[in-house]
Short mmCIF file of C-alpha atoms in Angstrom, two decimals:
data_model
loop_
_atom_site.label_atom_id
_atom_site.label_comp_id
_atom_site.label_asym_id
_atom_site.label_seq_id
_atom_site.Cartn_x
_atom_site.Cartn_y
_atom_site.Cartn_z
CA MET P 1 249.29 231.33 170.42
CA THR P 2 251.55 234.60 169.53
CA ARG P 3 248.63 236.85 169.96
CA MET P 4 247.59 235.27 173.22
CA MET P 5 251.36 235.63 174.36
CA THR P 6 251.45 239.08 173.68
CA THR P 7 248.26 239.87 175.32
CA THR P 8 249.49 238.10 178.35
CA MET P 9 252.78 239.89 178.36
CA THR P 10 251.30 243.29 178.10
CA THR P 11 248.74 242.60 181.05
CA MET P 12 251.82 241.35 183.01
CA SER P 13 253.98 244.54 182.25
CA ILE P 14 251.02 246.86 183.22
CA ALA P 15 250.48 245.15 186.57
CA LEU P 16 254.24 245.28 187.38
CA MET P 17 254.41 248.93 186.55
CA LEU P 18 251.32 249.87 188.60
CA ALA P 19 253.08 247.82 191.50
CA LEU P 20 256.36 249.21 191.12
CA SER P 21 255.06 252.83 190.72
CA THR P 22 253.05 252.55 193.79
CA SER P 23 255.48 250.79 196.02
CA SER P 24 257.40 254.11 196.33
CA VAL P 25 254.15 255.68 197.76
CA TYR P 26 253.10 253.46 200.41
CA ALA P 27 255.53 250.88 202.26
CA ALA P 28 253.84 248.20 204.04
CA GLN P 29 254.85 246.86 207.66
CA ASP P 30 256.18 243.45 207.64
CA ASN P 31 254.24 242.30 210.75
CA ALA P 32 254.53 238.66 212.05
CA TYR P 33 251.60 236.78 211.41
CA HIS P 34 249.81 233.39 212.07
CA HIS P 35 247.09 233.26 209.54
CA GLU P 36 247.63 233.25 205.52
CA ALA P 37 244.71 233.08 203.14
CA GLU P 38 244.87 233.47 199.49
CA LEU P 39 242.48 233.59 196.24
CA SER P 40 244.15 233.27 192.65
CA PHE P 41 243.28 232.72 189.19
CA LEU P 42 245.63 230.94 186.77
CA ASP P 43 244.70 231.49 182.91
CA SER P 44 246.54 229.07 180.58
CA ASP P 45 246.28 227.93 177.12
CA ASP P 46 245.09 224.16 178.01
CA GLY P 47 241.54 224.30 176.77
CA GLY P 48 239.90 225.15 180.09
CA ASP P 49 238.15 228.42 181.31
CA GLY P 50 241.18 228.54 184.25
CA LEU P 51 241.51 227.75 187.60
CA PHE P 52 240.20 229.45 190.59
CA ASN P 53 241.88 228.52 194.05
CA ALA P 54 241.35 229.22 197.51
CA ASN P 55 243.68 228.06 200.48
CA TYR P 56 243.98 228.92 204.19
CA ARG P 57 246.86 228.22 206.51
CA TYR P 58 247.77 228.67 210.19
CA TYR P 59 250.71 228.83 211.73
CA PHE P 60 251.08 227.90 215.49
CA LYS P 61 254.33 229.78 215.70
CA ALA P 62 254.25 233.38 214.32
CA VAL P 63 256.19 233.62 210.97
CA GLU P 64 258.57 236.59 210.64
CA GLN P 65 258.41 238.03 207.01
CA ALA P 66 260.68 240.89 207.16
CA GLU P 67 264.09 241.10 205.45
CA LYS P 68 263.38 237.98 203.09
CA PRO P 69 261.46 237.26 199.78
CA TYR P 70 257.92 237.10 200.73
CA VAL P 71 257.05 233.85 199.00
CA LEU P 72 259.64 232.18 200.84
CA ALA P 73 258.63 233.53 204.32
CA ASP P 74 256.74 229.79 204.90
CA PHE P 75 260.06 228.18 203.98
CA PHE P 76 262.20 229.92 206.29
CA HIS P 77 259.58 229.81 209.14
CA GLN P 78 260.28 225.92 209.47
CA GLY P 79 257.21 225.68 211.88
CA SER P 80 253.94 223.53 212.31
CA THR P 81 251.12 224.31 210.32
CA VAL P 82 247.69 223.25 209.60
CA ALA P 83 246.08 224.11 205.96
CA ALA P 84 243.08 223.79 204.03
CA ARG P 85 242.54 224.28 200.21
CA TYR P 86 239.82 224.39 197.34
CA SER P 87 240.29 224.83 193.77
CA THR P 88 237.94 224.45 190.74
CA SER P 89 238.51 224.09 186.86
CA SER P 90 236.50 223.13 183.87
CA PHE P 91 238.21 219.57 184.47
CA ASP P 92 237.79 218.89 188.06
CA ASP P 93 237.35 220.22 191.91
CA ILE P 94 239.96 219.62 194.34
CA TYR P 95 239.38 219.57 198.36
CA GLU P 96 242.67 219.22 200.47
CA LEU P 97 243.61 219.17 204.06
CA SER P 98 247.01 219.26 205.37
CA GLY P 99 249.37 219.70 208.18
CA GLN P 100 252.73 219.62 209.27
CA TYR P 101 254.59 219.29 212.56
CA VAL P 102 258.35 220.26 213.21
CA PHE P 103 260.27 218.72 216.11
CA ASP P 104 262.75 220.64 218.34
CA SER P 105 265.43 218.24 216.67
CA ASN P 106 264.67 219.76 213.39
CA TRP P 107 262.90 216.79 211.97
CA PHE P 108 259.22 216.99 210.07
CA VAL P 109 256.37 215.04 209.43
CA GLY P 110 253.25 216.13 207.35
CA ALA P 111 250.40 214.74 205.73
CA LYS P 112 247.67 215.27 203.28
CA VAL P 113 244.20 214.05 202.11
CA SER P 114 242.82 215.35 198.64
CA ARG P 115 239.65 214.88 197.14
CA VAL P 116 239.27 215.23 193.29
CA ASN P 117 235.86 215.20 191.68
CA PHE P 118 236.18 215.16 188.05
CA ASP P 119 233.45 217.26 185.75
CA THR P 120 233.46 214.15 183.29
CA GLY P 121 230.93 212.22 185.38
CA SER P 122 230.65 210.73 188.76
CA ASP P 123 234.21 209.52 189.07
CA SER P 124 236.04 210.84 192.01
CA SER P 125 239.65 209.94 193.70
CA THR P 126 241.24 210.28 197.18
CA ILE P 127 245.01 210.83 197.56
CA TYR P 128 246.74 210.17 200.77
CA SER P 129 250.08 211.78 201.13
CA ALA P 130 252.79 211.79 203.76
CA ASN P 131 256.26 213.13 204.11
CA LEU P 132 259.55 213.00 206.25
CA GLY P 133 261.79 215.81 206.21
CA TYR P 134 264.96 217.64 207.81
CA PHE P 135 265.89 221.08 208.11
CA PHE P 136 269.58 221.09 207.69
CA THR P 137 269.98 224.75 208.27
CA ASP P 138 268.00 228.01 208.16
CA HIS P 139 268.00 227.70 204.36
CA SER P 140 267.79 224.17 203.70
CA ALA P 141 265.59 221.02 203.87
CA LEU P 142 265.60 217.45 202.59
CA THR P 143 261.94 215.83 202.15
CA LEU P 144 261.04 212.57 201.42
CA ASN P 145 257.07 212.11 200.13
CA TYR P 146 254.81 209.43 199.60
CA SER P 147 251.32 209.54 197.79
CA ARG P 148 248.90 206.73 197.32
CA ILE P 149 245.78 206.23 195.40
CA SER P 150 243.87 202.92 195.65
CA GLU P 151 240.48 202.76 193.69
CA SER P 152 238.25 199.89 192.63
CA GLU P 153 234.86 199.52 191.35
CA SER P 154 232.60 196.58 190.29
CA ASN P 155 229.36 196.53 188.14
CA THR P 156 226.81 193.79 187.57
CA PHE P 157 223.77 193.63 185.26
CA THR P 158 221.17 190.81 185.18
CA SER P 159 218.35 190.45 182.70
CA THR P 160 216.47 187.45 181.16
CA ASN P 161 218.77 186.30 178.66
CA TYR P 162 221.92 188.30 179.58
CA ASN P 163 224.30 188.62 182.63
CA SER P 164 227.48 190.70 183.03
CA GLU P 165 230.05 191.67 185.33
CA ARG P 166 232.97 194.11 185.14
CA TYR P 167 235.72 194.93 187.84
CA ASP P 168 238.05 197.86 187.40
CA SER P 169 241.00 199.11 189.72
CA ASN P 170 243.60 201.68 189.60
CA ASP P 171 246.51 201.62 192.18
CA VAL P 172 249.12 204.49 191.94
CA ASP P 173 252.18 204.53 194.34
CA VAL P 174 254.42 208.12 194.24
CA PHE P 175 257.64 208.16 195.85
CA GLY P 176 259.56 211.68 195.63
CA LEU P 177 262.76 213.19 197.43
CA THR P 178 263.29 216.90 197.01
CA TYR P 179 266.03 219.04 198.03
CA GLU P 180 265.68 222.99 198.73
CA HIS P 181 268.42 225.35 199.53
CA PHE P 182 268.61 229.06 199.54
CA ILE P 183 271.68 231.04 198.80
CA PRO P 184 271.58 234.58 200.17
CA LEU P 185 273.48 237.30 197.76
CA GLN P 186 275.31 240.64 198.74
CA SER P 187 273.83 242.64 195.84
CA THR P 188 270.41 240.68 195.44
CA ALA P 189 267.99 238.73 197.71
CA GLY P 190 269.34 235.48 196.67
CA VAL P 191 268.52 232.44 194.71
CA MET P 192 266.57 229.34 195.81
CA LEU P 193 267.37 226.21 194.10
CA THR P 194 265.28 223.10 194.26
CA GLY P 195 266.10 219.32 192.79
CA ALA P 196 263.43 216.67 192.92
CA PHE P 197 263.51 212.92 192.04
CA THR P 198 260.18 211.09 191.68
CA TYR P 199 259.22 207.53 191.13
CA SER P 200 255.64 206.41 190.21
CA ASP P 201 253.91 202.96 189.67
CA GLN P 202 250.57 202.73 188.14
CA GLN P 203 248.66 199.66 187.73
CA ASN P 204 245.27 199.64 185.99
CA THR P 205 243.13 196.55 185.46
CA SER P 206 239.80 195.92 184.12
CA ASN P 207 238.41 192.52 184.05
CA ALA P 208 234.96 191.76 182.24
CA SER P 209 232.69 188.57 181.59
CA SER P 210 229.16 187.93 180.09
CA THR P 211 226.70 185.51 179.44
CA SER P 212 224.13 185.67 176.71
CA VAL P 213 221.39 183.24 175.63
CA ASP P 214 219.95 183.57 171.96
CA ASP P 215 216.46 182.92 170.84
CA LEU P 216 217.45 179.27 169.84
CA GLY P 217 218.92 178.70 173.63
CA GLN P 218 222.34 178.98 172.33
CA VAL P 219 224.84 180.15 175.32
CA THR P 220 227.71 182.48 174.63
CA ASN P 221 230.30 183.15 177.06
CA THR P 222 232.94 186.14 176.41
CA ASP P 223 235.85 187.39 178.70
CA SER P 224 237.95 190.37 178.44
CA LYS P 225 240.91 191.43 180.32
CA MET P 226 242.88 194.93 180.21
CA TYR P 227 246.04 195.63 181.87
CA PHE P 228 248.28 198.54 181.73
CA GLY P 229 251.45 199.15 184.12
CA HIS P 230 253.21 202.34 184.03
CA ASN P 231 256.71 203.08 186.07
CA ASN P 232 257.91 206.51 185.71
CA TYR P 233 260.88 208.16 186.77
CA ASN P 234 261.16 212.01 187.04
CA VAL P 235 264.12 214.23 187.69
CA ALA P 236 263.66 218.23 187.94
CA ILE P 237 265.55 221.07 188.74
CA ASN P 238 264.63 224.62 189.34
CA ALA P 239 266.51 227.95 190.15
CA ASP P 240 264.55 231.18 191.29
CA TRP P 241 266.92 234.45 191.14
CA TYR P 242 265.16 236.88 193.99
CA ILE P 243 266.04 240.15 192.56
CA ASN P 244 264.56 241.81 195.77
CA ASN P 245 262.32 240.44 197.90
CA ALA P 246 259.19 240.94 195.99
CA TRP P 247 260.46 240.12 192.19
CA SER P 248 262.02 236.74 190.75
CA VAL P 249 262.87 235.33 187.67
CA GLY P 250 263.61 231.50 187.41
CA ALA P 251 263.92 228.53 185.21
CA ALA P 252 263.23 224.92 185.37
CA ALA P 253 264.12 221.73 183.63
CA GLU P 254 262.31 218.27 183.60
CA GLN P 255 262.78 215.01 182.31
CA SER P 256 260.55 212.03 182.43
CA TYR P 257 261.09 208.59 181.73
CA THR P 258 258.15 206.09 181.36
CA GLU P 259 257.96 202.21 181.03
CA THR P 260 254.65 200.73 180.03
CA ASP P 261 253.68 197.09 180.01
CA TYR P 262 250.28 196.28 178.70
CA ASP P 263 248.03 192.92 178.29
CA ILE P 264 244.84 193.30 176.17
CA SER P 265 243.19 189.74 175.65
CA GLY P 266 239.91 188.44 175.09
CA THR P 267 238.01 185.10 174.34
CA THR P 268 239.42 185.43 170.70
CA TYR P 269 242.47 187.70 171.08
CA ASP P 270 245.72 188.21 172.94
CA ASN P 271 247.75 191.41 172.70
CA GLN P 272 250.74 192.17 175.05
CA GLY P 273 253.77 194.25 174.86
CA ASN P 274 255.80 197.07 176.17
CA ASN P 275 257.08 200.35 175.19
CA ASP P 276 259.04 203.30 176.79
CA ARG P 277 259.30 207.18 176.13
CA THR P 278 261.49 210.02 177.28
CA ASP P 279 259.95 213.57 177.65
CA THR P 280 261.63 216.75 178.26
CA LEU P 281 259.96 219.95 179.79
CA THR P 282 261.82 223.38 180.21
CA GLY P 283 260.30 226.70 181.05
CA ILE P 284 260.91 230.23 182.50
CA ASN P 285 258.98 232.25 184.80
CA THR P 286 258.71 235.68 186.61
CA ARG P 287 256.98 236.62 189.77
CA TYR P 288 255.99 239.63 191.59
CA VAL P 289 254.47 240.63 195.06
CA TRP P 290 252.90 243.96 195.57
CA ARG P 291 252.66 244.79 199.09
CA PHE P 292 249.85 247.48 198.97
CA ALA P 293 248.70 247.02 202.46
CA ASP P 294 249.93 245.91 206.07
CA VAL P 295 247.71 242.84 205.57
CA PHE P 296 247.23 242.68 201.80
CA SER P 297 249.44 241.82 198.86
CA ALA P 298 248.82 241.28 195.23
CA LYS P 299 250.61 238.43 193.42
CA PHE P 300 251.29 238.13 189.73
CA SER P 301 253.33 235.38 187.66
CA LEU P 302 254.00 234.55 184.43
CA ASP P 303 255.41 230.99 183.07
CA HIS P 304 256.55 229.73 179.65
CA SER P 305 257.14 226.45 179.16
CA TYR P 306 258.27 223.91 176.12
CA TYR P 307 257.19 220.37 175.74
CA ASN P 308 260.01 218.09 174.02
CA GLY P 309 261.66 221.34 172.77
CA GLU P 310 258.86 222.25 170.43
CA TYR P 311 258.20 226.21 170.25
CA ASP P 312 255.00 226.36 168.52
CA SER P 313 251.72 223.97 169.19
CA GLU P 314 253.17 222.58 172.48
CA THR P 315 254.17 225.68 173.68
CA GLN P 316 252.30 226.75 177.28
CA THR P 317 252.01 230.21 178.80
CA SER P 318 250.00 230.95 181.74
CA PHE P 319 249.27 234.01 183.79
CA SER P 320 248.23 234.23 187.30
CA VAL P 321 246.94 236.71 189.79
CA GLY P 322 245.90 236.51 193.22
CA VAL P 323 245.39 238.46 196.41
CA ASN P 324 247.11 237.21 199.75
CA ALA P 325 246.12 238.16 203.24
CA ARG P 326 248.66 237.80 206.31
CA PHE P 327 247.74 238.68 209.56
#
């Protein structure tokens, strides 16, 4: 882990040095834009080969990006958009369509559909999301989010002396409330504060039954049931200090409390119970945008997080690099 951290930090340092040294040679024009496309790669120590991400966004009203942090141009825009995204990793492929409409009264509504195909087999999930929010000022917004996953699958098998049926279901409801506020500063660009509360309710059920007949004609019936219910409460706070419009450093803190009820029973056994746990995630990050052309920018980020205060095996470092186009 230490070696990987050192290598990643060295890579990030070289990238930032090149970007900073080149920025004085060429000054990109902050032209307004309607289209934004981005290709990026995220490398982390989660055991996978990294995450490739591609997304596109169209703004119905031109976005002004001058004299503000480049990565926050969308936040300050406060306009209607449509977007598409595709990402792939060692674990899954994600296809996503989304859109947002902003009313003249500063209220906005949005919707998103995500399709997740897992690489472990033929399993896939469809996530439906909707949001409602309000822009209090040019620098602040409150958003209420809701997401829903509802899946079910049934299987049957029949042979001469054996019959079985199985039914599985997975239902997840997620409610979220997010407040974002940007504070301009005189000597630096400003500070972006984000606070979020999320509640999720997940219900997993699996029921199975079978009937078998042996060579003597004896019939055996078996039944089993598994139920897991998870209620999760999550609070997160993020602060990003924009030293200038291109470079920021930030910190994040998150605490999650989960209640779990379970009921595992069968023809000859029954096991019921519940448990709860509290997890804490903290992290630091830095991000830089190198405007090397009027249209194109290179984006770099480095994140370092700690899970439940652990500083060794549970420490995660991730580095991402991307190319952004605005036109």
